[in-house]
mmCIF file of C-alpha atoms in Angstrom:
data_model
loop_
_atom_site.group_PDB
_atom_site.id
_atom_site.type_symbol
_atom_site.label_atom_id
_atom_site.label_comp_id
_atom_site.label_asym_id
_atom_site.label_seq_id
_atom_site.Cartn_x
_atom_site.Cartn_y
_atom_site.Cartn_z
ATOM 1 C CA UNK S 150 25.562 -5.866 -9.732
ATOM 2 C CA UNK S 151 23.073 -3.986 -11.954
ATOM 3 C CA UNK S 152 19.596 -5.477 -11.892
ATOM 4 C CA UNK S 153 16.973 -5.661 -14.621
ATOM 5 C CA UNK S 154 13.747 -4.396 -13.103
ATOM 6 C CA UNK S 155 10.171 -4.555 -14.371
ATOM 7 C CA UNK S 156 7.954 -1.980 -12.679
ATOM 8 C CA UNK S 157 4.282 -2.950 -12.643
ATOM 9 C CA UNK S 158 2.442 0.310 -12.054
ATOM 10 C CA UNK S 159 -0.131 2.753 -13.362
ATOM 11 C CA UNK S 160 0.619 4.846 -16.487
ATOM 12 C CA UNK S 161 3.687 7.046 -16.104
ATOM 13 C CA UNK S 162 1.830 9.874 -17.822
ATOM 14 C CA UNK S 163 -0.626 10.194 -14.936
ATOM 15 C CA UNK S 164 1.677 10.358 -11.920
ATOM 16 C CA UNK S 165 2.546 13.435 -9.865
ATOM 17 C CA UNK S 166 6.318 13.196 -9.629
ATOM 18 C CA UNK S 167 6.438 15.684 -6.750
ATOM 19 C CA UNK S 168 5.082 13.092 -4.343
ATOM 20 C CA UNK S 169 4.830 9.727 -6.082
ATOM 21 C CA UNK S 170 6.665 6.977 -4.198
ATOM 22 C CA UNK S 171 6.815 4.655 -7.215
ATOM 23 C CA UNK S 172 8.556 7.346 -9.245
ATOM 24 C CA UNK S 173 10.961 7.977 -6.363
ATOM 25 C CA UNK S 174 11.792 4.262 -6.342
ATOM 26 C CA UNK S 175 12.436 4.370 -10.077
ATOM 27 C CA UNK S 176 14.793 7.336 -9.657
ATOM 28 C CA UNK S 177 16.613 5.501 -6.869
ATOM 29 C CA UNK S 178 16.929 2.323 -8.951
ATOM 30 C CA UNK S 179 18.310 4.253 -11.902
ATOM 31 C CA UNK S 180 20.817 6.055 -9.651
ATOM 32 C CA UNK S 181 22.127 2.656 -8.563
ATOM 33 C CA UNK S 182 22.751 1.592 -12.151
ATOM 34 C CA UNK S 183 19.723 -0.656 -12.575
ATOM 35 C CA UNK S 184 17.781 -0.778 -15.846
ATOM 36 C CA UNK S 185 13.998 -0.668 -15.949
ATOM 37 C CA UNK S 186 10.956 -1.753 -17.899
ATOM 38 C CA UNK S 187 7.493 -0.365 -17.270
ATOM 39 C CA UNK S 188 4.336 -2.394 -17.835
ATOM 40 C CA UNK S 189 0.653 -2.399 -16.940
ATOM 41 C CA UNK S 190 -0.768 -5.338 -14.980
ATOM 42 C CA UNK S 191 -3.429 -5.759 -17.690
ATOM 43 C CA UNK S 192 -0.711 -6.869 -20.136
ATOM 44 C CA UNK S 193 0.245 -9.941 -18.080
ATOM 45 C CA UNK S 194 -0.316 -13.269 -19.826
ATOM 46 C CA UNK S 195 0.471 -16.846 -18.863
ATOM 47 C CA UNK S 196 1.120 -19.610 -21.407
ATOM 48 C CA UNK S 197 1.426 -23.337 -20.650
ATOM 49 C CA UNK S 198 1.572 -24.527 -24.269
ATOM 50 C CA UNK S 199 5.363 -24.854 -24.298
ATOM 51 C CA UNK S 200 5.445 -27.807 -21.926
ATOM 52 C CA UNK S 201 6.447 -28.094 -18.289
ATOM 53 C CA UNK S 202 5.666 -25.085 -16.166
ATOM 54 C CA UNK S 203 4.410 -21.954 -17.828
ATOM 55 C CA UNK S 204 5.619 -18.686 -19.270
ATOM 56 C CA UNK S 205 4.567 -15.396 -17.676
ATOM 57 C CA UNK S 206 4.974 -12.462 -20.031
ATOM 58 C CA UNK S 207 4.104 -8.785 -20.187
ATOM 59 C CA UNK S 208 4.138 -6.061 -22.821
ATOM 60 C CA UNK S 209 6.771 -3.759 -21.396
ATOM 61 C CA UNK S 210 8.788 -0.756 -22.490
ATOM 62 C CA UNK S 211 12.332 0.158 -21.420
ATOM 63 C CA UNK S 212 12.186 3.481 -19.544
ATOM 64 C CA UNK S 213 14.437 6.091 -18.039
ATOM 65 C CA UNK S 214 13.224 8.750 -15.603
ATOM 66 C CA UNK S 215 14.224 12.241 -14.480
ATOM 67 C CA UNK S 216 12.872 14.843 -12.062
ATOM 68 C CA UNK S 217 11.561 17.225 -14.699
ATOM 69 C CA UNK S 218 7.811 17.973 -14.459
ATOM 70 C CA UNK S 219 6.133 17.334 -17.785
ATOM 71 C CA UNK S 220 9.215 15.588 -19.168
ATOM 72 C CA UNK S 221 9.830 13.014 -16.447
ATOM 73 C CA UNK S 222 10.341 9.863 -18.482
ATOM 74 C CA UNK S 223 11.560 8.528 -21.814
ATOM 75 C CA UNK S 224 10.134 5.294 -23.167
ATOM 76 C CA UNK S 225 11.374 2.937 -25.863
ATOM 77 C CA UNK S 226 9.150 0.640 -27.923
ATOM 78 C CA UNK S 227 6.975 -1.884 -26.141
ATOM 79 C CA UNK S 228 8.089 -5.489 -26.443
ATOM 80 C CA UNK S 229 7.045 -8.853 -25.068
ATOM 81 C CA UNK S 230 9.257 -9.806 -22.119
ATOM 82 C CA UNK S 231 9.451 -13.040 -20.162
ATOM 83 C CA UNK S 232 9.315 -12.109 -16.492
ATOM 84 C CA UNK S 233 11.222 -15.266 -15.518
ATOM 85 C CA UNK S 234 14.039 -14.729 -18.000
ATOM 86 C CA UNK S 235 14.385 -11.089 -19.012
ATOM 87 C CA UNK S 236 14.248 -9.429 -15.590
ATOM 88 C CA UNK S 237 15.679 -10.001 -12.120
ATOM 89 C CA UNK S 238 13.097 -8.087 -10.056
ATOM 90 C CA UNK S 239 9.422 -7.233 -10.480
ATOM 91 C CA UNK S 240 8.389 -4.179 -8.484
ATOM 92 C CA UNK S 241 4.637 -4.514 -7.947
ATOM 93 C CA UNK S 242 3.392 -0.950 -7.517
ATOM 94 C CA UNK S 243 0.021 -0.535 -9.211
ATOM 95 C CA UNK S 244 -2.531 1.268 -7.057
ATOM 96 C CA UNK S 245 -5.568 -0.487 -5.624
ATOM 97 C CA UNK S 246 -8.538 -1.172 -5.725
ATOM 98 C CA UNK S 247 -7.663 -4.470 -4.151
ATOM 99 C CA UNK S 248 -10.161 -6.402 -6.234
ATOM 100 C CA UNK S 249 -10.184 -9.723 -8.109
ATOM 101 C CA UNK S 250 -8.040 -8.168 -10.832
ATOM 102 C CA UNK S 251 -5.411 -7.238 -8.255
ATOM 103 C CA UNK S 252 -5.647 -10.643 -6.599
ATOM 104 C CA UNK S 253 -5.321 -12.450 -9.944
ATOM 105 C CA UNK S 254 -2.177 -10.450 -10.670
ATOM 106 C CA UNK S 255 -0.658 -11.742 -7.426
ATOM 107 C CA UNK S 256 -1.560 -15.322 -8.374
ATOM 108 C CA UNK S 257 0.274 -14.933 -11.682
ATOM 109 C CA UNK S 258 3.320 -13.231 -10.176
ATOM 110 C CA UNK S 259 3.496 -15.911 -7.503
ATOM 111 C CA UNK S 260 4.531 -18.321 -10.261
ATOM 112 C CA UNK S 261 7.853 -16.494 -10.565
ATOM 113 C CA UNK S 262 8.977 -17.818 -7.157
ATOM 114 C CA UNK S 263 12.526 -19.126 -7.338
ATOM 115 C CA UNK S 264 13.362 -17.335 -10.582
ATOM 116 C CA UNK S 265 12.454 -13.642 -10.268
ATOM 117 C CA UNK S 266 12.165 -11.660 -7.041
ATOM 118 C CA UNK S 267 8.788 -9.920 -6.690
ATOM 119 C CA UNK S 268 8.524 -7.002 -4.240
ATOM 120 C CA UNK S 269 6.405 -6.924 -2.207
ATOM 121 C CA UNK S 270 5.951 -10.698 -2.140
ATOM 122 C CA UNK S 271 2.706 -11.346 -4.060
ATOM 123 C CA UNK S 272 1.531 -14.147 -1.755
ATOM 124 C CA UNK S 273 1.908 -11.898 1.267
ATOM 125 C CA UNK S 274 0.274 -8.952 -0.473
ATOM 126 C CA UNK S 275 -2.711 -11.131 -1.325
ATOM 127 C CA UNK S 276 -2.947 -12.556 2.199
ATOM 128 C CA UNK S 277 -2.345 -9.302 4.083
ATOM 129 C CA UNK S 278 -4.777 -6.633 2.839
ATOM 130 C CA UNK S 279 -4.402 -3.357 4.720
ATOM 131 C CA UNK S 280 -7.436 -3.488 6.992
ATOM 132 C CA UNK S 281 -7.411 -7.275 7.509
ATOM 133 C CA UNK S 282 -3.754 -8.027 8.279
ATOM 134 C CA UNK S 283 -3.852 -5.305 10.932
ATOM 135 C CA UNK S 284 -6.400 -7.369 12.898
ATOM 136 C CA UNK S 285 -3.512 -9.626 13.940
ATOM 137 C CA UNK S 286 -2.357 -6.666 16.039
ATOM 138 C CA UNK S 287 -5.696 -5.797 17.647
ATOM 139 C CA UNK S 288 -3.917 -4.989 20.904
ATOM 140 C CA UNK S 289 -2.643 -1.798 19.249
ATOM 141 C CA UNK S 290 -5.924 -0.899 17.523
ATOM 142 C CA UNK S 291 -8.972 1.076 18.607
ATOM 143 C CA UNK S 292 -12.124 -1.039 19.043
ATOM 144 C CA UNK S 293 -12.866 -2.369 15.560
ATOM 145 C CA UNK S 294 -15.899 -4.046 14.048
ATOM 146 C CA UNK S 295 -16.261 -5.706 10.634
ATOM 147 C CA UNK S 296 -19.792 -6.485 9.507
ATOM 148 C CA UNK S 297 -22.468 -5.729 6.930
ATOM 149 C CA UNK S 298 -25.766 -5.999 8.857
ATOM 150 C CA UNK S 299 -27.179 -2.778 10.293
ATOM 151 C CA UNK S 300 -28.364 -4.582 13.435
ATOM 152 C CA UNK S 301 -24.824 -5.725 14.165
ATOM 153 C CA UNK S 302 -23.378 -2.265 13.630
ATOM 154 C CA UNK S 303 -25.970 -0.721 15.940
ATOM 155 C CA UNK S 304 -24.993 -3.262 18.599
ATOM 156 C CA UNK S 305 -21.346 -2.194 18.272
ATOM 157 C CA UNK S 306 -22.404 1.468 18.442
ATOM 158 C CA UNK S 307 -24.353 0.821 21.639
ATOM 159 C CA UNK S 308 -21.247 -0.712 23.185
ATOM 160 C CA UNK S 309 -19.091 2.223 21.987
ATOM 161 C CA UNK S 310 -21.333 5.308 22.101
ATOM 162 C CA UNK S 311 -20.176 8.448 20.346
ATOM 163 C CA UNK S 312 -19.202 9.269 16.802
ATOM 164 C CA UNK S 313 -18.160 6.480 14.465
ATOM 165 C CA UNK S 314 -16.032 6.128 11.360
ATOM 166 C CA UNK S 315 -17.182 3.753 8.605
ATOM 167 C CA UNK S 316 -14.845 2.773 5.766
ATOM 168 C CA UNK S 317 -14.575 0.196 2.988
ATOM 169 C CA UNK S 318 -12.531 -2.841 3.910
ATOM 170 C CA UNK S 319 -10.417 -2.619 0.761
ATOM 171 C CA UNK S 320 -10.439 1.137 0.133
ATOM 172 C CA UNK S 321 -7.378 3.322 -0.224
ATOM 173 C CA UNK S 322 -6.263 6.937 -0.047
ATOM 174 C CA UNK S 323 -9.001 7.962 2.367
ATOM 175 C CA UNK S 324 -11.720 7.388 -0.225
ATOM 176 C CA UNK S 325 -15.290 6.677 0.976
ATOM 177 C CA UNK S 326 -14.425 7.121 4.656
ATOM 178 C CA UNK S 327 -17.453 8.493 6.508
ATOM 179 C CA UNK S 328 -17.891 10.105 9.916
ATOM 180 C CA UNK S 329 -21.145 9.153 11.642
ATOM 181 C CA UNK S 330 -22.677 11.533 14.214
ATOM 182 C CA UNK S 331 -23.151 10.430 17.796
ATOM 183 C CA UNK S 332 -26.857 9.792 17.291
ATOM 184 C CA UNK S 333 -26.134 7.425 14.382
ATOM 185 C CA UNK S 334 -28.758 9.234 12.294
ATOM 186 C CA UNK S 335 -27.355 8.283 8.884
ATOM 187 C CA UNK S 336 -26.022 4.855 9.846
ATOM 188 C CA UNK S 337 -28.889 2.985 8.188
ATOM 189 C CA UNK S 338 -28.557 4.766 4.860
ATOM 190 C CA UNK S 339 -24.789 4.379 4.836
ATOM 191 C CA UNK S 340 -24.972 0.673 5.669
ATOM 192 C CA UNK S 341 -27.395 0.260 2.781
ATOM 193 C CA UNK S 342 -25.068 2.152 0.436
ATOM 194 C CA UNK S 343 -22.014 0.096 1.406
ATOM 195 C CA UNK S 344 -23.998 -3.107 0.899
ATOM 196 C CA UNK S 345 -24.945 -2.046 -2.629
ATOM 197 C CA UNK S 346 -21.499 -0.823 -3.718
ATOM 198 C CA UNK S 347 -19.135 -3.399 -2.170
ATOM 199 C CA UNK S 348 -19.563 -7.187 -1.929
ATOM 200 C CA UNK S 349 -17.379 -7.428 1.183
ATOM 201 C CA UNK S 350 -18.237 -6.251 4.715
ATOM 202 C CA UNK S 351 -17.051 -2.850 5.917
ATOM 203 C CA UNK S 352 -15.084 -1.611 8.927
ATOM 204 C CA UNK S 353 -16.478 0.450 11.802
ATOM 205 C CA UNK S 354 -14.438 2.158 14.532
ATOM 206 C CA UNK S 355 -15.072 4.883 17.105
ATOM 207 C CA UNK S 356 -14.088 8.303 15.805
ATOM 208 C CA UNK S 357 -10.766 9.267 17.398
ATOM 209 C CA UNK S 358 -10.649 13.007 18.182
ATOM 210 C CA UNK S 359 -6.851 12.717 18.347
ATOM 211 C CA UNK S 360 -6.866 12.500 14.531
ATOM 212 C CA UNK S 361 -6.854 16.313 14.636
ATOM 213 C CA UNK S 362 -3.296 15.988 15.949
ATOM 214 C CA UNK S 363 -2.388 13.927 12.918
ATOM 215 C CA UNK S 364 -2.328 10.477 11.371
ATOM 216 C CA UNK S 365 1.279 9.328 11.279
ATOM 217 C CA UNK S 366 2.594 7.386 8.286
ATOM 218 C CA UNK S 367 5.511 5.238 9.413
ATOM 219 C CA UNK S 368 7.611 3.433 6.804
ATOM 220 C CA UNK S 369 9.351 0.160 7.544
ATOM 221 C CA UNK S 370 11.926 -1.319 5.174
ATOM 222 C CA UNK S 371 12.450 -5.049 5.531
ATOM 223 C CA UNK S 372 10.961 -4.785 9.014
ATOM 224 C CA UNK S 373 13.114 -1.868 10.171
ATOM 225 C CA UNK S 374 11.945 1.689 10.874
ATOM 226 C CA UNK S 375 12.993 3.990 8.031
ATOM 227 C CA UNK S 376 11.126 7.246 8.675
ATOM 228 C CA UNK S 377 7.809 8.910 9.453
ATOM 229 C CA UNK S 378 5.655 11.919 8.687
ATOM 230 C CA UNK S 379 2.629 13.280 10.494
ATOM 231 C CA UNK S 380 -0.332 13.982 8.211
ATOM 232 C CA UNK S 381 -2.819 16.562 9.466
ATOM 233 C CA UNK S 382 -6.360 17.026 8.129
ATOM 234 C CA UNK S 383 -7.104 19.998 5.929
ATOM 235 C CA UNK S 384 -9.632 22.623 6.919
ATOM 236 C CA UNK S 385 -13.129 21.179 7.183
ATOM 237 C CA UNK S 386 -11.841 17.594 6.904
ATOM 238 C CA UNK S 387 -11.271 14.771 9.371
ATOM 239 C CA UNK S 388 -9.321 12.615 6.891
ATOM 240 C CA UNK S 389 -5.614 13.322 6.908
ATOM 241 C CA UNK S 390 -4.522 11.464 3.751
ATOM 242 C CA UNK S 391 -2.368 13.678 1.534
ATOM 243 C CA UNK S 392 -4.501 12.534 -1.431
ATOM 244 C CA UNK S 393 -7.548 14.275 0.069
ATOM 245 C CA UNK S 394 -5.901 17.528 1.096
ATOM 246 C CA UNK S 395 -3.994 16.651 4.251
ATOM 247 C CA UNK S 396 -0.676 18.335 4.978
ATOM 248 C CA UNK S 397 2.566 16.740 6.147
ATOM 249 C CA UNK S 398 4.981 17.670 8.880
ATOM 250 C CA UNK S 399 8.122 16.130 10.331
ATOM 251 C CA UNK S 400 7.546 13.499 13.024
ATOM 252 C CA UNK S 401 9.296 11.313 15.540
ATOM 253 C CA UNK S 402 8.043 8.076 17.031
ATOM 254 C CA UNK S 403 6.344 7.856 20.402
ATOM 255 C CA UNK S 404 7.242 5.041 22.782
ATOM 256 C CA UNK S 405 4.000 3.303 21.787
ATOM 257 C CA UNK S 406 4.847 3.619 18.079
ATOM 258 C CA UNK S 407 8.281 2.153 18.686
ATOM 259 C CA UNK S 408 6.553 -0.773 20.384
ATOM 260 C CA UNK S 409 4.251 -1.215 17.381
ATOM 261 C CA UNK S 410 7.191 -1.208 14.942
ATOM 262 C CA UNK S 411 9.084 -3.726 17.059
ATOM 263 C CA UNK S 412 6.054 -6.021 17.111
ATOM 264 C CA UNK S 413 5.404 -5.816 13.359
ATOM 265 C CA UNK S 414 8.959 -5.767 12.035
ATOM 266 C CA UNK S 415 9.950 -9.445 12.240
ATOM 267 C CA UNK S 416 6.659 -10.619 10.704
ATOM 268 C CA UNK S 417 6.882 -8.131 7.829
ATOM 269 C CA UNK S 418 10.413 -9.273 7.034
ATOM 270 C CA UNK S 419 9.470 -12.950 7.246
ATOM 271 C CA UNK S 420 6.596 -12.392 4.799
ATOM 272 C CA UNK S 421 8.791 -10.643 2.209
ATOM 273 C CA UNK S 422 7.022 -7.322 2.731
ATOM 274 C CA UNK S 423 10.003 -5.095 2.018
ATOM 275 C CA UNK S 424 8.254 -1.702 1.752
ATOM 276 C CA UNK S 425 5.414 -1.180 4.216
ATOM 277 C CA UNK S 426 3.642 1.920 5.479
ATOM 278 C CA UNK S 427 1.701 1.742 8.739
ATOM 279 C CA UNK S 428 -0.775 4.361 9.965
ATOM 280 C CA UNK S 429 -0.995 5.395 13.609
ATOM 281 C CA UNK S 430 -3.434 7.972 15.015
ATOM 282 C CA UNK S 431 -2.654 10.100 18.057
ATOM 283 C CA UNK S 432 0.663 8.385 18.653
ATOM 284 C CA UNK S 433 -1.004 5.201 19.871
ATOM 285 C CA UNK S 434 -3.728 3.699 17.642
ATOM 286 C CA UNK S 435 -2.649 1.446 14.761
ATOM 287 C CA UNK S 436 -5.255 1.594 11.976
ATOM 288 C CA UNK S 437 -3.670 0.120 8.808
ATOM 289 C CA UNK S 438 -0.698 -1.860 7.536
ATOM 290 C CA UNK S 439 -0.231 -0.777 3.909
ATOM 291 C CA UNK S 440 1.449 -3.430 1.758
ATOM 292 C CA UNK S 441 -0.051 -3.082 -1.736
ATOM 293 C CA UNK S 442 1.391 0.235 -2.898
ATOM 294 C CA UNK S 443 2.642 2.169 0.149
ATOM 295 C CA UNK S 444 3.390 5.876 -0.173
ATOM 296 C CA UNK S 445 5.011 8.631 1.860
ATOM 297 C CA UNK S 446 8.728 8.281 1.157
ATOM 298 C CA UNK S 447 9.027 11.536 -0.799
ATOM 299 C CA UNK S 448 7.671 13.618 2.082
ATOM 300 C CA UNK S 449 9.696 11.642 4.630
ATOM 301 C CA UNK S 450 12.917 12.249 2.719
ATOM 302 C CA UNK S 451 12.095 15.929 2.215
ATOM 303 C CA UNK S 452 11.653 16.525 5.950
ATOM 304 C CA UNK S 453 14.424 14.246 7.198
ATOM 305 C CA UNK S 454 17.090 14.587 4.503
ATOM 306 C CA UNK S 455 17.071 10.802 4.060
ATOM 307 C CA UNK S 456 17.049 8.537 1.020
ATOM 308 C CA UNK S 457 14.398 5.935 1.723
ATOM 309 C CA UNK S 458 14.378 4.810 -1.901
ATOM 310 C CA UNK S 459 18.037 3.797 -1.580
ATOM 311 C CA UNK S 460 17.247 1.881 1.636
ATOM 312 C CA UNK S 461 14.509 -0.022 -0.128
ATOM 313 C CA UNK S 462 16.782 -0.947 -3.025
ATOM 314 C CA UNK S 463 19.528 -2.025 -0.635
ATOM 315 C CA UNK S 464 17.030 -4.420 0.938
ATOM 316 C CA UNK S 465 15.898 -5.674 -2.473
ATOM 317 C CA UNK S 466 19.478 -6.186 -3.603
ATOM 318 C CA UNK S 467 20.234 -8.219 -0.485
ATOM 319 C CA UNK S 468 17.181 -10.408 -1.053
ATOM 320 C CA UNK S 469 18.057 -10.929 -4.711
ATOM 321 C CA UNK S 470 21.651 -11.853 -3.879
ATOM 322 C CA UNK S 471 20.370 -14.449 -1.385
ATOM 323 C CA UNK S 472 18.120 -16.206 -3.932
#
């Protein structure tokens, strides 16, 4: 049955269709006969003046998409739509930062429970930020420390001598990830900077030399393995994110990675996290569980000849039919 879908994402004008996972999902939805609206999270509004409950609306435009660079979408006039009445599925795909604006959006979308399916589930997205949810699986992680005081970080460094990596707790795309030399010479200045820029603590881990072999992005759909790519750092870089110049290559899972997927899968499915990307370094170290706006399916499908977008929509269709 065709579904009416509202895609909550960044402006269509700004995306790179060659690698954008949200655009790939829109193409896959359209190929399955579904119709789509596009809207910006900033246009959400909630009105209780009509009596019991409330009315969640957005200024949205009907859209169609095509794989033509520079002419990749057509948009009709914006209109006010009721997300509980006018659509069947909300696809929450706007990029982080995972800030109070993002969190408030999940609180509003949560109010659609029982009427409109939201993917990924907004409650689970709010309660499972990338670098916090992963702490539930510390047995698969490298030694990890979350703090904001320099004295505490130095204590961790003393226990794990060598180079460190420091990163924002709610960052994305490899932004503001720093490599600290073995002597910790710039640790004080960096701790001060993080404390001034971000209100939350930051994450510290030993630098893993195996990152030179790649940082694998593994995609799970409704808890099941759907594909993987290995992302290798560009020249002069230690970060392997494609957004900062990393390159992708085909990949298979190691035994350890299969174990990680098997451990995570049931919990992801139970939480309504339909499209998830996990990051594993050196075939063994789990570093993130990406649930807000996971990427990687375009490269995975290019290397493997798969259609991950179709798998995701099959899972969404099953969930909608079971409502």
